[in-house]
Short mmCIF file of C-alpha atoms in Angstrom, two decimals:
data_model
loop_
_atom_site.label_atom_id
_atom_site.label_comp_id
_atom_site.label_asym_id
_atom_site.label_seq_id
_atom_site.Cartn_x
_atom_site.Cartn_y
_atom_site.Cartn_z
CA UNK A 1 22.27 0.90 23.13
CA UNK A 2 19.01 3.12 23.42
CA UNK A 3 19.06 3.70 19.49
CA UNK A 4 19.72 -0.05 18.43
CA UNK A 5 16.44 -1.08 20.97
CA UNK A 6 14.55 1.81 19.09
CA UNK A 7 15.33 0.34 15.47
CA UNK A 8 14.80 -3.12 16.83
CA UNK A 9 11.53 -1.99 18.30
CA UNK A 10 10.36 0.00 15.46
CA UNK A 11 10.51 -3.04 13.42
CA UNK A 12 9.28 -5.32 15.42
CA UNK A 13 6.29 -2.86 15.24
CA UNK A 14 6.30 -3.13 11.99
CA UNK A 15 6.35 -7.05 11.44
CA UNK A 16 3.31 -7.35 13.62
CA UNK A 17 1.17 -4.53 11.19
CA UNK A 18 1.53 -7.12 8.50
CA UNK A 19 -1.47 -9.56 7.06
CA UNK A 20 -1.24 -13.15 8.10
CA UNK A 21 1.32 -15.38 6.44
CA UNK A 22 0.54 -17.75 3.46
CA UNK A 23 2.09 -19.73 0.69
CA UNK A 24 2.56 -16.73 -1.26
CA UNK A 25 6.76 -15.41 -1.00
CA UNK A 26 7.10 -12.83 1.57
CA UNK A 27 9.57 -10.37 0.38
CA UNK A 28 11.74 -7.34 2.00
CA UNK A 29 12.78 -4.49 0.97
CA UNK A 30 14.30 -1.78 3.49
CA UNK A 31 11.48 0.20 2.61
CA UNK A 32 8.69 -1.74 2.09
CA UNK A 33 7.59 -5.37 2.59
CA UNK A 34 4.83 -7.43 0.12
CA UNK A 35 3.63 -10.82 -0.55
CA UNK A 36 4.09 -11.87 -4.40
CA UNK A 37 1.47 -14.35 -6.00
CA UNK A 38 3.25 -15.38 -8.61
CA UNK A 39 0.05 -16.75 -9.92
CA UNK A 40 -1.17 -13.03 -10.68
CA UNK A 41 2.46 -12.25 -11.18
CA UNK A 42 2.13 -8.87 -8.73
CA UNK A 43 1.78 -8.45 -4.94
CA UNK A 44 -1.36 -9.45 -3.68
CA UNK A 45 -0.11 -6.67 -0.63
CA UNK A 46 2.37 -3.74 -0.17
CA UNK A 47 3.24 -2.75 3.60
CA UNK A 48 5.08 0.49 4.37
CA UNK A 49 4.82 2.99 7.09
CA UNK A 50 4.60 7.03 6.69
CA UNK A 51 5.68 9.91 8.43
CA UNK A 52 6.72 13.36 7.38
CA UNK A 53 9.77 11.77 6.78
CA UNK A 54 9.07 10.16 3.66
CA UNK A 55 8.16 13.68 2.12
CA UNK A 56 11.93 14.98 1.18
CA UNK A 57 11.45 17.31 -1.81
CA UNK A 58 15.03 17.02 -2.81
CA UNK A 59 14.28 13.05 -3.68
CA UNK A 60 13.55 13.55 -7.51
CA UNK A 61 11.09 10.60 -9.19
CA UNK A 62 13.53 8.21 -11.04
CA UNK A 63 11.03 6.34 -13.59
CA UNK A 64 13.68 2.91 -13.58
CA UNK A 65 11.04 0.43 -13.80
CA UNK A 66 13.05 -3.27 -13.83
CA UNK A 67 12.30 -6.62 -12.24
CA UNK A 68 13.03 -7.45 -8.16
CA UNK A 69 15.73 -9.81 -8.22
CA UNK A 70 14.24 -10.80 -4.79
CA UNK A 71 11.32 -12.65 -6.60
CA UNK A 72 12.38 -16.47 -6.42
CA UNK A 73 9.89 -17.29 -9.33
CA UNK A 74 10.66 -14.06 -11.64
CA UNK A 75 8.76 -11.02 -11.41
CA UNK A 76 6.70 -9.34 -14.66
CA UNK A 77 8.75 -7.65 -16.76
CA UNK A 78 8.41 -4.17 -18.47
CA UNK A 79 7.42 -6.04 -22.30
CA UNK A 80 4.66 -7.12 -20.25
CA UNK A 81 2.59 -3.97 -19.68
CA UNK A 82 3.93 -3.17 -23.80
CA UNK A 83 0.94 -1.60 -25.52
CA UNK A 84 -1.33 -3.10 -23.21
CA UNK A 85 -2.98 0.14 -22.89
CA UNK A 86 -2.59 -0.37 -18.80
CA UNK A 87 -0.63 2.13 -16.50
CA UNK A 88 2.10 0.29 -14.64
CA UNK A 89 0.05 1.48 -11.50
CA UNK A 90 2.45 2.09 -8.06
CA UNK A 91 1.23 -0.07 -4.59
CA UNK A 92 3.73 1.79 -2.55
CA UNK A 93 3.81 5.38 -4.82
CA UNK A 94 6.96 6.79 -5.74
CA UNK A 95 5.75 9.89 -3.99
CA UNK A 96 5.57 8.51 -1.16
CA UNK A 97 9.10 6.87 -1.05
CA UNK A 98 10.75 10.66 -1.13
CA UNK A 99 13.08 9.11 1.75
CA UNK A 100 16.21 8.65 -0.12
CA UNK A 101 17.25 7.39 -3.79
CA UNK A 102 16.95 3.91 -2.33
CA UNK A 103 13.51 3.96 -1.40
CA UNK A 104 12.79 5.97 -5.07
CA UNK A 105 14.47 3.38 -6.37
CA UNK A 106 13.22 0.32 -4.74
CA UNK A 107 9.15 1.97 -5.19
CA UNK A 108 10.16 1.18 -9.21
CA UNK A 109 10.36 -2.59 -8.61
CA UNK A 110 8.07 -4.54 -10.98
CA UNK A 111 6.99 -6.47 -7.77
CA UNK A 112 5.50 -2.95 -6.97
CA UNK A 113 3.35 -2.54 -10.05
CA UNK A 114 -0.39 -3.43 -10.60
CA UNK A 115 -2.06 -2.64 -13.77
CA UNK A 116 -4.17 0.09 -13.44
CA UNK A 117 -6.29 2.07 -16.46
CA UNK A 118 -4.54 5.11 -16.51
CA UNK A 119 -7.30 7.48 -16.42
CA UNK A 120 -8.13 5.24 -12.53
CA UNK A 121 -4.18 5.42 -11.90
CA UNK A 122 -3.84 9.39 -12.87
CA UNK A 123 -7.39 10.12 -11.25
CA UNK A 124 -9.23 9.02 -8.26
CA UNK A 125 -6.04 6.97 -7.02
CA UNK A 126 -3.74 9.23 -7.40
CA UNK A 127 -5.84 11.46 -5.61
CA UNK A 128 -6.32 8.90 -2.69
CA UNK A 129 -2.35 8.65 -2.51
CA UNK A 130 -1.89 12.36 -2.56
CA UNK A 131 -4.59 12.28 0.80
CA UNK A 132 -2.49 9.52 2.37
CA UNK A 133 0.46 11.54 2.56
CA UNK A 134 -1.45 14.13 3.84
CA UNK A 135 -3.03 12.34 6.66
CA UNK A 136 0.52 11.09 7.60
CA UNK A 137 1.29 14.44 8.46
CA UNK A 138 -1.90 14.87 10.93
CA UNK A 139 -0.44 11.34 12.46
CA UNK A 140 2.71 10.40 14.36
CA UNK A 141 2.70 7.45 12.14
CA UNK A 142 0.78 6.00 9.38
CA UNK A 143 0.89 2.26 8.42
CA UNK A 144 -0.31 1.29 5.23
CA UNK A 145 -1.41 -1.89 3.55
CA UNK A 146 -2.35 -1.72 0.00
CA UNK A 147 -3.03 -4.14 -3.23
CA UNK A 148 -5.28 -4.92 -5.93
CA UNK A 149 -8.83 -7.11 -5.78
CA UNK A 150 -7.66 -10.09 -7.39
CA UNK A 151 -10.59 -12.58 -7.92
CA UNK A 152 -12.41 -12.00 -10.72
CA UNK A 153 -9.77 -10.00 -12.80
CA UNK A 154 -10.77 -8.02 -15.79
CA UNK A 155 -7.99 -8.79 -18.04
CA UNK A 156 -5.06 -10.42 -18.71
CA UNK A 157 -1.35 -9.09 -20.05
CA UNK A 158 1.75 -9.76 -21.20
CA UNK A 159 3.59 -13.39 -21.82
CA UNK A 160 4.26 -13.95 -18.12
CA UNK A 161 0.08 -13.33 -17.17
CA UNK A 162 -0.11 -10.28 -15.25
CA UNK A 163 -3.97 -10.68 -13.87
CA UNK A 164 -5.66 -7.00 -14.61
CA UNK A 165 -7.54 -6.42 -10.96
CA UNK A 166 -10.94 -5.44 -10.73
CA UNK A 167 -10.86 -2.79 -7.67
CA UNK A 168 -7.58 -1.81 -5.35
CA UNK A 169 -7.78 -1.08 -1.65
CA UNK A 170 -5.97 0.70 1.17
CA UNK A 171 -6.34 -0.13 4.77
CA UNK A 172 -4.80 2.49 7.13
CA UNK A 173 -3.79 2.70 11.07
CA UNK A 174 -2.95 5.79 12.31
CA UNK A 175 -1.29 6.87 15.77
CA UNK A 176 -1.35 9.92 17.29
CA UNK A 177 -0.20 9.89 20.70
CA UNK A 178 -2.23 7.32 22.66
CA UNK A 179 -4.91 7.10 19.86
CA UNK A 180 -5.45 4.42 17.50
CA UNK A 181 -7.77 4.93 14.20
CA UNK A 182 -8.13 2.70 11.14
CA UNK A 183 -10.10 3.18 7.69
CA UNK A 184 -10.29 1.21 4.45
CA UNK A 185 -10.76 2.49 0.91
CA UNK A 186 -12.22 0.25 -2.14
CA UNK A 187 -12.25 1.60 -5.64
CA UNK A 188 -12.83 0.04 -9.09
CA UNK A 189 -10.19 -0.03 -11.35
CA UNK A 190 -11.91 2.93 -13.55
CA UNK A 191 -12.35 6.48 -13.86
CA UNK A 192 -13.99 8.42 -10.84
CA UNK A 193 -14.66 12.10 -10.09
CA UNK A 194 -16.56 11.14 -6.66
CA UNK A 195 -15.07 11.95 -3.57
CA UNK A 196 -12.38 9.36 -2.52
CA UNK A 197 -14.51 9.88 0.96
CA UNK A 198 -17.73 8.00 -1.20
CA UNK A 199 -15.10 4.84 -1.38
CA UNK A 200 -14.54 4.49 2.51
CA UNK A 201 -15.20 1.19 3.90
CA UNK A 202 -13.94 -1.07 6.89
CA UNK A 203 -11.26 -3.18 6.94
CA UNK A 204 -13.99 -6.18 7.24
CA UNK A 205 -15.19 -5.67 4.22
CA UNK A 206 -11.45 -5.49 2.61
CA UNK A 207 -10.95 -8.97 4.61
CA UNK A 208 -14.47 -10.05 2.85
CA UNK A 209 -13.52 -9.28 -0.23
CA UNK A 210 -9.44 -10.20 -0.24
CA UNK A 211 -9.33 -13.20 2.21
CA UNK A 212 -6.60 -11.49 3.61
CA UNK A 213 -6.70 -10.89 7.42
CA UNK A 214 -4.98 -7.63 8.31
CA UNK A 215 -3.51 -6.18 11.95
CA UNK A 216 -4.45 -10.17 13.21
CA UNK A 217 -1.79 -9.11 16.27
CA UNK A 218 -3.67 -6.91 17.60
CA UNK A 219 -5.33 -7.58 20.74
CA UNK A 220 -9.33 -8.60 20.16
CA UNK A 221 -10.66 -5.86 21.37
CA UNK A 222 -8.47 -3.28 19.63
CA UNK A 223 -8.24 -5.19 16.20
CA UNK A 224 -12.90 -5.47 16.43
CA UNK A 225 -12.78 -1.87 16.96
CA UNK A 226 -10.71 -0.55 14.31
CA UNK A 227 -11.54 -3.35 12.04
CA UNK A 228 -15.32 -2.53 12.02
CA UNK A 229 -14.77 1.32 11.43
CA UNK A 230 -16.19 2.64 8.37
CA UNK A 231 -17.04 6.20 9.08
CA UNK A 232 -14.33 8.13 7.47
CA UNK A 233 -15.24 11.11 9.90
CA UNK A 234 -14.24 9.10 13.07
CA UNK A 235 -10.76 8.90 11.05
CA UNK A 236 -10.57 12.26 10.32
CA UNK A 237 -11.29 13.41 13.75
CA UNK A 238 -7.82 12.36 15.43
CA UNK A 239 -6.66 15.82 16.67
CA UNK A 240 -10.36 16.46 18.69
#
């Protein structure tokens, strides 16, 4: 009885880290949940939690890129991102699904790709992801919320449309023990060598720029505080 009102309290935990709700299809996987705007044919958002759980080293990378059947309108497709000269850039990275082969296998869902310039994808975000997982193991648990700046796209691809995004962000709440921290990262869809610390922001400006509202069931007080938090050092500081 104690274990199923763990599980059924973990995910209620879960559902209420989510953005707010709009006309865009909500869609669950068992290890990651996103909203698909079929208009930009990829997820406007990616939700998934981390701990040092989702870092198994005996989970091998399984490249099986294919459409989510779960997508009621039709997902892109691989002949899509054909010679485009874009990356089929990860929201929720395969390295960071190193639960089981059906989380590897899932993060390969083209409801899960953005297109990303590959020297961005294979540089300063990689980079960021590879930090991420880091972090997670500083933090009991790490919830993440991640997507692609979709107004004013750069490009165009495929048959089916896939919008080319501008920038891609991260918002992340941490826990450690009775603690609560939250930080925000904005980068350009382009080559970087700055630090991935130069691209901190709040989660404001994320809401500013995405018209997405993030962590809205919260209680005021706790949602203004981490919300407004833009010093990457007060995030880094959780185990002082």
């Amino acid at each position: 009885h104690k274990k199923l009102l763990k599980k059924k309290n973990e995910r209620i935990n879960s559902y209420s880290l989510l953005p707010s709700k709009n006309s865009n299809q909500i869609i669950e996987h068992k290890y990651y949940t996103l909203s698909y705007s079929e208009k930009d044919e990829q997820a406007e958002w990616v939700a998934y939690k981390l701990t040092n759980d989702n870092s198994n080293k005996k989970i091998k990378r399984k490249s099986y890129f294919r459409i989510d059947p779960k997508v009621e309108s039709g997902s892109s497709e691989l002949i899509d991102y054909y010679k485009s000269g874009y990356d089929r850039g990860h929201l929720a990275p395969a390295g960071s699904m190193r639960i089981n082969d059906v989380s590897m296998n899932e993060s390969f869902y083209m409801s899960n790709m953005s297109p990303q310039k590959p020297k961005f994808n294979r540089g300063v975000w990689k980079r960021l992801e590879n930090k991420v997982r880091y972090w997670a193991s500083i933090y009991d648990s790490l919830y993440v919320v991640t997507g692609p700046v979709l107004s004013r796209p750069i490009d165009v691809i495929g048959s089916n449309g896939v919008t080319v995004p501008r920038a891609f962000y991260k918002t992340l709440v941490g826990f450690k023990e009775e603690k609560t921290r939250a930080i925000a990262f904005i980068i350009p869809n382009d080559e970087s060598d700055e630090s991935i610390y130069s691209f901190s922001v709040s989660i404001d400006e994320v809401e500013e720029i995405t018209g997405l509202d993030f962590y809205y069931n919260f209680k005021d007080p706790i949602e203004n505080r981490m919300e407004a938090n833009n010093d990457i050092y007060t995030w880094l500081k959780i185990g002082n």
